[in-house]
mmCIF file of C-alpha atoms in Angstrom:
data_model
loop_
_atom_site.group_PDB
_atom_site.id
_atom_site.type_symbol
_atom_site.label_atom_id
_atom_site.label_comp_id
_atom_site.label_asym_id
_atom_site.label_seq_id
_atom_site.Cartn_x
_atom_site.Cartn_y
_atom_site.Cartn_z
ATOM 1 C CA UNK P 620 36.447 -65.715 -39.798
ATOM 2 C CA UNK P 621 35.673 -69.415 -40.405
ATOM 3 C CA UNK P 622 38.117 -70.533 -37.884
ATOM 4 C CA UNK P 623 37.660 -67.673 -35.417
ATOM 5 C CA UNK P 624 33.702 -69.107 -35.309
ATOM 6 C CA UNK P 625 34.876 -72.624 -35.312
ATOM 7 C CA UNK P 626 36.830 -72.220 -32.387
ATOM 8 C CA UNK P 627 33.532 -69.679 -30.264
ATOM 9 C CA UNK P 628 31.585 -72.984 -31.127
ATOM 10 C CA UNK P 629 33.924 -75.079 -29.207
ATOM 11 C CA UNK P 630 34.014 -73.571 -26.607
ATOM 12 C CA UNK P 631 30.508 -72.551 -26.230
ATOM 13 C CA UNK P 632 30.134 -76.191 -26.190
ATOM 14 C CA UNK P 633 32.628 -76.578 -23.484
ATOM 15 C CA UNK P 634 30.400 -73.883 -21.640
ATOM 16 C CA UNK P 635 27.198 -75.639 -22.158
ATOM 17 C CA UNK P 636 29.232 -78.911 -20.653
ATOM 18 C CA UNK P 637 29.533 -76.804 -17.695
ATOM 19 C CA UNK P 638 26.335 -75.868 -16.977
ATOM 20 C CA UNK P 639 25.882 -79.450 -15.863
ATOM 21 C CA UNK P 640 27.576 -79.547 -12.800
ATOM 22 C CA UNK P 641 26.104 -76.687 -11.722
ATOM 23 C CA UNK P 642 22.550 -78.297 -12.530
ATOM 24 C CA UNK P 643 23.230 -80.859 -10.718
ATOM 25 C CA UNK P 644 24.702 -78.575 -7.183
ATOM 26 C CA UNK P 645 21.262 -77.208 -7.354
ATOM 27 C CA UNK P 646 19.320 -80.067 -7.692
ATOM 28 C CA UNK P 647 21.588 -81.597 -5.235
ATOM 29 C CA UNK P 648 20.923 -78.377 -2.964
ATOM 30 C CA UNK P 649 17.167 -78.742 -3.800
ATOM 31 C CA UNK P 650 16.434 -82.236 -2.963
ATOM 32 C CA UNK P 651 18.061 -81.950 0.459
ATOM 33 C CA UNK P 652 15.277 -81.804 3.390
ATOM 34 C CA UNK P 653 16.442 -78.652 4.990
ATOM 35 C CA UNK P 654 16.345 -76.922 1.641
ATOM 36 C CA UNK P 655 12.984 -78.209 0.976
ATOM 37 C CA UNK P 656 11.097 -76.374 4.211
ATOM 38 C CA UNK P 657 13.647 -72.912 3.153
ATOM 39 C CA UNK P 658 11.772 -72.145 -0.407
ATOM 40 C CA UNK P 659 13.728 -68.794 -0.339
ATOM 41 C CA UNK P 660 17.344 -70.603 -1.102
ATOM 42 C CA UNK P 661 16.253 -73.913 -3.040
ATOM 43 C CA UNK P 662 16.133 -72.594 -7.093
ATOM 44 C CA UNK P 663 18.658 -70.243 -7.156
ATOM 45 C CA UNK P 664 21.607 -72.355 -8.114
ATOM 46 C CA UNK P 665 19.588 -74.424 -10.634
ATOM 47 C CA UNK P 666 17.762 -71.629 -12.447
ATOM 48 C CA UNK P 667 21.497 -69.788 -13.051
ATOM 49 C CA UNK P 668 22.309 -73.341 -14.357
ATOM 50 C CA UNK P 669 19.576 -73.829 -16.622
ATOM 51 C CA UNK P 670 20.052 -70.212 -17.857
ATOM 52 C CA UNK P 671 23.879 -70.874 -18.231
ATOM 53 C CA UNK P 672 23.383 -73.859 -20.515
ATOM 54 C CA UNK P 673 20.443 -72.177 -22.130
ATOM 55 C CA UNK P 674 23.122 -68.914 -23.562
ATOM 56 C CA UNK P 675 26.059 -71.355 -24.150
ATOM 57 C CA UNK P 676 23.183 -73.223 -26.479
ATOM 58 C CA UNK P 677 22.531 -69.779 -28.103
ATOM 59 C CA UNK P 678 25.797 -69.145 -28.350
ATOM 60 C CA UNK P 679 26.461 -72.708 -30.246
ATOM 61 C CA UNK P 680 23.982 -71.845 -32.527
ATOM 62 C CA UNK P 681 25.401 -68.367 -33.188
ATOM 63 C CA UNK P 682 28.611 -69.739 -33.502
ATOM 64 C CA UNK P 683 27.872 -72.138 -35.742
ATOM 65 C CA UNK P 684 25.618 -70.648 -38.136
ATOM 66 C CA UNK P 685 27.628 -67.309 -37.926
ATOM 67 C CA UNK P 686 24.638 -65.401 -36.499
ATOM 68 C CA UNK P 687 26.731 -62.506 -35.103
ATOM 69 C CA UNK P 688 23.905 -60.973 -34.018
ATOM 70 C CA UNK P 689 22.893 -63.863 -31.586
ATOM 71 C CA UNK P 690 27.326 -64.441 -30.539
ATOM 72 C CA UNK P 691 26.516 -60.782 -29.282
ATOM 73 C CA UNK P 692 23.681 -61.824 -27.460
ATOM 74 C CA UNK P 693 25.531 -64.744 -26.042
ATOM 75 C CA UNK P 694 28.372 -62.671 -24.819
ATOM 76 C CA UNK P 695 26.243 -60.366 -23.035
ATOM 77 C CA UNK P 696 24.057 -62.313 -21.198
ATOM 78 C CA UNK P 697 26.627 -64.784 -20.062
ATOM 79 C CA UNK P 698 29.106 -61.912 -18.855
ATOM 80 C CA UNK P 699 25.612 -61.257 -16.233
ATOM 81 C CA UNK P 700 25.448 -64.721 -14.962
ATOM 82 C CA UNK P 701 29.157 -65.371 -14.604
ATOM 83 C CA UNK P 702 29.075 -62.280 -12.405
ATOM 84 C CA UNK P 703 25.747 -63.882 -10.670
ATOM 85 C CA UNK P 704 27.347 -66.587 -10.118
ATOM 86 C CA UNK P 705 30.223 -65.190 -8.900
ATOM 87 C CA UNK P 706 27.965 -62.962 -6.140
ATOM 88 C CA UNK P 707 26.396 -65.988 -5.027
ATOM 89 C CA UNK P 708 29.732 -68.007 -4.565
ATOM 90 C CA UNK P 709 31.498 -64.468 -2.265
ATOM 91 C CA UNK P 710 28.115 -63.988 -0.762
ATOM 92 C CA UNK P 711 27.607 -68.117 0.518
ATOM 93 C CA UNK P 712 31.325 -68.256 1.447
ATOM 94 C CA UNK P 713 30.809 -65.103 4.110
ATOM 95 C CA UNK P 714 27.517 -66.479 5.071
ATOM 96 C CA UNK P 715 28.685 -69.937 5.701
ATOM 97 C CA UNK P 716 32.341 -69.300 7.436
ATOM 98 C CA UNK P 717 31.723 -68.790 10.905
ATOM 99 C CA UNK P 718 30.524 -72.429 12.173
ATOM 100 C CA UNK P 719 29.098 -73.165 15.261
ATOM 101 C CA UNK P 720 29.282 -76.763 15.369
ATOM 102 C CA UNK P 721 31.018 -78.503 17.956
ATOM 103 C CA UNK P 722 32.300 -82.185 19.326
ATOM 104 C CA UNK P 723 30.607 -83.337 21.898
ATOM 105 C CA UNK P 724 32.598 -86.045 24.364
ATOM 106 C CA UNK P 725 31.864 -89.361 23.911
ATOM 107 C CA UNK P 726 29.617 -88.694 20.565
ATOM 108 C CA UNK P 727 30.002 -89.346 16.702
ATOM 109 C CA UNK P 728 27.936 -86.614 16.679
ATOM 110 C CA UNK P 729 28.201 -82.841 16.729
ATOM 111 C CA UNK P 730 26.034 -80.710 18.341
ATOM 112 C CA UNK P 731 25.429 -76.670 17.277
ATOM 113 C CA UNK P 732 25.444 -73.243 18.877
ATOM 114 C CA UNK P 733 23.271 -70.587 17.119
ATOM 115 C CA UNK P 734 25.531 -67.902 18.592
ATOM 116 C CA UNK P 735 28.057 -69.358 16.359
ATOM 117 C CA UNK P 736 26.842 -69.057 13.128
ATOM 118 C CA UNK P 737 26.565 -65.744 10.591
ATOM 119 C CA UNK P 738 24.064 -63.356 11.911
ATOM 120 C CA UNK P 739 22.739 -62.948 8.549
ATOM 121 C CA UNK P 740 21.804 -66.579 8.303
ATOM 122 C CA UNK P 741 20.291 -65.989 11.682
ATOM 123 C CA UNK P 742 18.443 -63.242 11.176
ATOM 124 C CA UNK P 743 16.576 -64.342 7.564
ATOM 125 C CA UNK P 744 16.300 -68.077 8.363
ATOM 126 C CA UNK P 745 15.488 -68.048 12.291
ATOM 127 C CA UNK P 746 13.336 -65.281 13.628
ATOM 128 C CA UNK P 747 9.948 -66.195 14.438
ATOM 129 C CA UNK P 748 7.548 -65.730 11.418
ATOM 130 C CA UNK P 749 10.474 -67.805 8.671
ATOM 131 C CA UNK P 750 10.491 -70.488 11.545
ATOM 132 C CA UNK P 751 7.286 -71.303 12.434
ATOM 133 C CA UNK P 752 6.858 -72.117 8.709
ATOM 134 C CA UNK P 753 9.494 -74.355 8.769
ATOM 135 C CA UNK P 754 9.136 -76.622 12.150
ATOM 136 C CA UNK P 755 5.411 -77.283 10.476
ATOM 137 C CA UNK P 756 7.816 -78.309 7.254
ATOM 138 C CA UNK P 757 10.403 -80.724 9.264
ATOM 139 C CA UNK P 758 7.336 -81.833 11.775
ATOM 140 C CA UNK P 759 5.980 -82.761 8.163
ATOM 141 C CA UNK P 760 9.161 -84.426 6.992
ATOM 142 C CA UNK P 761 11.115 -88.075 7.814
ATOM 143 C CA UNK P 762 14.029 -86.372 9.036
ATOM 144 C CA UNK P 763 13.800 -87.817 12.607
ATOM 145 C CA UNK P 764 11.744 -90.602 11.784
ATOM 146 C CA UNK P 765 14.187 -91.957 9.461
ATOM 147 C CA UNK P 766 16.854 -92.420 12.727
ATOM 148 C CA UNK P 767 14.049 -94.777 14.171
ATOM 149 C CA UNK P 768 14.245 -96.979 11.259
ATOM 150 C CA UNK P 769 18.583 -96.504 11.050
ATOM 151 C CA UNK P 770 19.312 -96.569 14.614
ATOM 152 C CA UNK P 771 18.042 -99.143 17.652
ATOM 153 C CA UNK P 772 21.099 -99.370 20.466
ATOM 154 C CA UNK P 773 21.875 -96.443 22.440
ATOM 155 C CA UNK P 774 25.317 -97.415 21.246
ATOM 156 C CA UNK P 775 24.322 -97.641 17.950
ATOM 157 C CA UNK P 776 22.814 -93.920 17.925
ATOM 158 C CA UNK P 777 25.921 -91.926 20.182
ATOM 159 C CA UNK P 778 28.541 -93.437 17.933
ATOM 160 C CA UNK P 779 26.955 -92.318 14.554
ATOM 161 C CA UNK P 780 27.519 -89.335 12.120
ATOM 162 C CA UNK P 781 23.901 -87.934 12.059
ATOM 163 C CA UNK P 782 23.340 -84.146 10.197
ATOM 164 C CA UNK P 783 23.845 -81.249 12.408
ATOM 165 C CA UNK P 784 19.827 -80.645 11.960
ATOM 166 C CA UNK P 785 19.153 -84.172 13.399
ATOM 167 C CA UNK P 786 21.471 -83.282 16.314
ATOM 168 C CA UNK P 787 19.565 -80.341 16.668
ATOM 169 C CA UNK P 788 15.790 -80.985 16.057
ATOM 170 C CA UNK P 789 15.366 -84.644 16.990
ATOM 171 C CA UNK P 790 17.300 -85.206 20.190
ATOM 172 C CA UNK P 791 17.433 -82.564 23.426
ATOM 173 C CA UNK P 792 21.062 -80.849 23.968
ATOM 174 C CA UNK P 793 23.302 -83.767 25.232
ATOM 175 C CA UNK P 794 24.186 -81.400 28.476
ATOM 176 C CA UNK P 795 20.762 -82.100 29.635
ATOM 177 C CA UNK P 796 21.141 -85.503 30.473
ATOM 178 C CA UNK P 797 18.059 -87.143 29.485
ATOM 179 C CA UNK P 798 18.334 -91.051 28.955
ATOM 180 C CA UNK P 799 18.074 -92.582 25.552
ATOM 181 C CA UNK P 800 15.123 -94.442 24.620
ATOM 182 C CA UNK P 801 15.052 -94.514 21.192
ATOM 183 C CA UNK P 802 16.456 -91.752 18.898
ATOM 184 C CA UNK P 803 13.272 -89.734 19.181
ATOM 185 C CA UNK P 804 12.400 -90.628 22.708
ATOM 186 C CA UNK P 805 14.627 -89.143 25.804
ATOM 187 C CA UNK P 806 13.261 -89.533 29.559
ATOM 188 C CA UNK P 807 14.413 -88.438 33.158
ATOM 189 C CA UNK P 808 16.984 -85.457 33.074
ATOM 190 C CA UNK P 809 19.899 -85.112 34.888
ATOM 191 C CA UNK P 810 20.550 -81.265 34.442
ATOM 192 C CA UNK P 811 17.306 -79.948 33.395
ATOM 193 C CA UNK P 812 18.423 -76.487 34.188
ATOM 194 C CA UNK P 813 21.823 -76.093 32.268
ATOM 195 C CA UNK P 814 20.484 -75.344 29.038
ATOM 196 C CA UNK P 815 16.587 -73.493 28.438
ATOM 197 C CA UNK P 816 16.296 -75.894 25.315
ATOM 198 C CA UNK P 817 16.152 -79.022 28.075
ATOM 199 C CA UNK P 818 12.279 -77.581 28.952
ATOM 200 C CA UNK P 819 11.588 -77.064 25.531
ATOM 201 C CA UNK P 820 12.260 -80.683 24.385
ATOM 202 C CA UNK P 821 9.159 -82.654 24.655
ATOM 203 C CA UNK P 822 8.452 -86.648 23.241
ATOM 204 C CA UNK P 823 5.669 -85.307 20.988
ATOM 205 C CA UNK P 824 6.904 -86.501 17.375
ATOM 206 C CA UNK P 825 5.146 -83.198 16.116
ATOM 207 C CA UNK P 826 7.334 -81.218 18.514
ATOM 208 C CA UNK P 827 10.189 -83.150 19.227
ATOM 209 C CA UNK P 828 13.235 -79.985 19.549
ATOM 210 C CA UNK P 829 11.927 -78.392 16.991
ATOM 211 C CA UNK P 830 11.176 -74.679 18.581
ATOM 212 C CA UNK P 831 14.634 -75.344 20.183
ATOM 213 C CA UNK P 832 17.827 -72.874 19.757
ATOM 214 C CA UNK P 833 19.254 -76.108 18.990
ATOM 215 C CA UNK P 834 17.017 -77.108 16.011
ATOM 216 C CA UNK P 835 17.611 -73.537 14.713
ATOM 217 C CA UNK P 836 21.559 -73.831 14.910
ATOM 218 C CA UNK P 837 21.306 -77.200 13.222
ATOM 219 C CA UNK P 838 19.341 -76.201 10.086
ATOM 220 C CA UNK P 839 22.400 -73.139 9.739
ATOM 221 C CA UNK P 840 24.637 -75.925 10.537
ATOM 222 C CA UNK P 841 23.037 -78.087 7.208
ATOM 223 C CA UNK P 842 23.310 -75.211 5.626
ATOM 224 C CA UNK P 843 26.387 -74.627 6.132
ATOM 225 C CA UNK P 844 27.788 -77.986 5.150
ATOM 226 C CA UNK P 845 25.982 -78.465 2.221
ATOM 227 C CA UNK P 846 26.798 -74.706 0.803
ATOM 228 C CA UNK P 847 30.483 -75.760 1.179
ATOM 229 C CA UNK P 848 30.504 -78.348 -0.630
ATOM 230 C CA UNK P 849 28.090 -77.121 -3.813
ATOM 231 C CA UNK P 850 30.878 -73.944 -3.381
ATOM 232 C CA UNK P 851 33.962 -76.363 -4.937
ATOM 233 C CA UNK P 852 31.220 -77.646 -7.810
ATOM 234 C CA UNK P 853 30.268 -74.025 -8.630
ATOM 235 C CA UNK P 854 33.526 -72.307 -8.166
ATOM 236 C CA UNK P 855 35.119 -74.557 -10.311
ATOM 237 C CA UNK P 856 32.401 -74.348 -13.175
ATOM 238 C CA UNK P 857 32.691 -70.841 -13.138
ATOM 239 C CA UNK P 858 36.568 -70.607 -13.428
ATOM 240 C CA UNK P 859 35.982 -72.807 -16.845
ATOM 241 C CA UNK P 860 32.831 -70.612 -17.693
ATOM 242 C CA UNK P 861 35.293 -67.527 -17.285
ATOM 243 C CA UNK P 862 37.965 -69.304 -19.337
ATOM 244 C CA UNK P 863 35.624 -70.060 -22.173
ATOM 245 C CA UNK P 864 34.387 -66.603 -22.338
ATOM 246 C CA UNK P 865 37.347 -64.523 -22.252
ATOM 247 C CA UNK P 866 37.789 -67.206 -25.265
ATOM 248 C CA UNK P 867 35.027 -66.462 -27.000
ATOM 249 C CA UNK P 868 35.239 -62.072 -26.801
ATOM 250 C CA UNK P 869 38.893 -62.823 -28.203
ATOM 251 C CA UNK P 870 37.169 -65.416 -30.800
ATOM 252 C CA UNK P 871 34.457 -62.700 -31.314
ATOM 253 C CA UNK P 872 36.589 -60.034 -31.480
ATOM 254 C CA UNK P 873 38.891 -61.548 -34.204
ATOM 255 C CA UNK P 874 35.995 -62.575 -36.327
ATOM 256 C CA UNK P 875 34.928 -59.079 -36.187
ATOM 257 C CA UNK P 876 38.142 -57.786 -37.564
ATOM 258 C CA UNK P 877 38.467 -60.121 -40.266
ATOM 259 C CA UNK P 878 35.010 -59.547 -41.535
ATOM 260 C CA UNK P 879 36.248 -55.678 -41.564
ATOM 261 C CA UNK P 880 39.210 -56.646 -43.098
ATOM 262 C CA UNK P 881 37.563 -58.491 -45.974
ATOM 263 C CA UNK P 882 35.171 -56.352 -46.685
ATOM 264 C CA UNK P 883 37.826 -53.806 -47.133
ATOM 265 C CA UNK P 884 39.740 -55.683 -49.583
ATOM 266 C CA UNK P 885 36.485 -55.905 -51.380
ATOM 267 C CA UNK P 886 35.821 -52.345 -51.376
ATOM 268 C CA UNK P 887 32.764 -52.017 -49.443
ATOM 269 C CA UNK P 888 34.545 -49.976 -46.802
#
């Protein structure tokens, strides 16, 4: 029974290692400005974390003290947030798959297409009442005024790798031919009338793009990028978090039949 607790501790430890990483995708996920003006998808990722390393802590304890009761508890509770976690991880790879981001000629750049991206993303993060709470956010924010400060040359500013919500909200659609300035200043159209986002754009740095179909696509298309890449973090913390805890039921289990076993040699049973 000893050992079978010896080896739920260790691995209970190995859980509460894992948490981390998946601490740190949501703080990661949290700190980023898109995330920041969305309040509805910022603490998800770091409240399961904080939770995970919290029950892999009681678990520890339970392991390590032999406080069955509490190795119970542990098993429970972490069997829910695995399969949290494992909803959130199906859920934000459907969501994030189709991309409408594409290469625009002659640009580091890409530019984004709101058509192209999941229509539940659309729906929750882009209709009018969500958005108009968020433009106020990102008209709040340095995310255009930072390209000011990063880019000068016109040179400089088509050949770099900006975020697909810079692209989107700070600039007007590159098929509308306006001529660069400075990032956040565009004058004199060529082809005002290929794209309805060309009349929206407007110099004001409190406007900018930012009720633009553009602006809209390139928040999804943030989204979408930085969902990916938390997705390898989380999905491999949870394949270790599944590994540990089939471990610990079989740890669990064991210590459960020796305890019956000795107590039946004792004749208590």
């Amino acid at each position: 029974m000893g050992v079978s607790n010896n080896i739920t501790a260790v691995v209970n430890f190995i859980a509460l290692l894992a948490s981390i990483p998946i601490i740190g995708s949501g703080v990661w996920l949290a700190s980023k400005p898109d995330n920041e003006c969305i309040h509805n998808f910022r603490w998800h990722v770091l409240v399961l974390g904080l939770l995970v390393l919290l029950v892999s802590l009681a678990g520890f304890v339970g392991a390590y003290w032999n406080k069955q009761g509490l190795l119970a508890f542990y098993l429970c509770c972490m069997a829910i947030l695995i399969a949290l976690l494992l909803f959130i991880l199906l859920f934000s790879f459907i969501v994030t798959r189709p991309d409408g981001t594409y290469y625009v000629p002659g640009r580091g750049f890409k530019e984004s297409m709101l058509h192209g991206f999941s229509p539940w993303l659309r729906n929750h993060l882009t209709a009018s009442r969500s958005w108009n709470k968020i433009t106020t956010c990102l008209a709040d924010s340095d995310v255009c005024i930072k390209l000011t400060q990063d880019y000068v040359s016109a040179d400089q500013f088509f050949n770099s790798h900006i975020s697909p919500l810079q692209s989107g909200c700070c600039k007007p659609p590159s098929a509308c031919g306006y001529n660069y300035v400075n990032p956040i200043l565009w004058i004199n159209p060529v082809n005002p009338m290929v794209d309805p986002d060309c009349y929206l754009w407007t110099n004001e740095q409190s406007q900018l793009c930012y009720n633009c179909n553009a602006c809209k696509a390139g928040l999804l298309g943030n989204l979408r990028e930085e969902w990916r890449k938390a997705n390898i973090i989380l999905m491999v913390a949870v394949v270790v978090l599944i590994w540990v805890y089939l471990i610990a039921c079989s740890a669990f289990k064991n210590a459960q039949t020796e305890d019956l076993f000795r107590r039946y040699k004792r004749g208590w049973v």
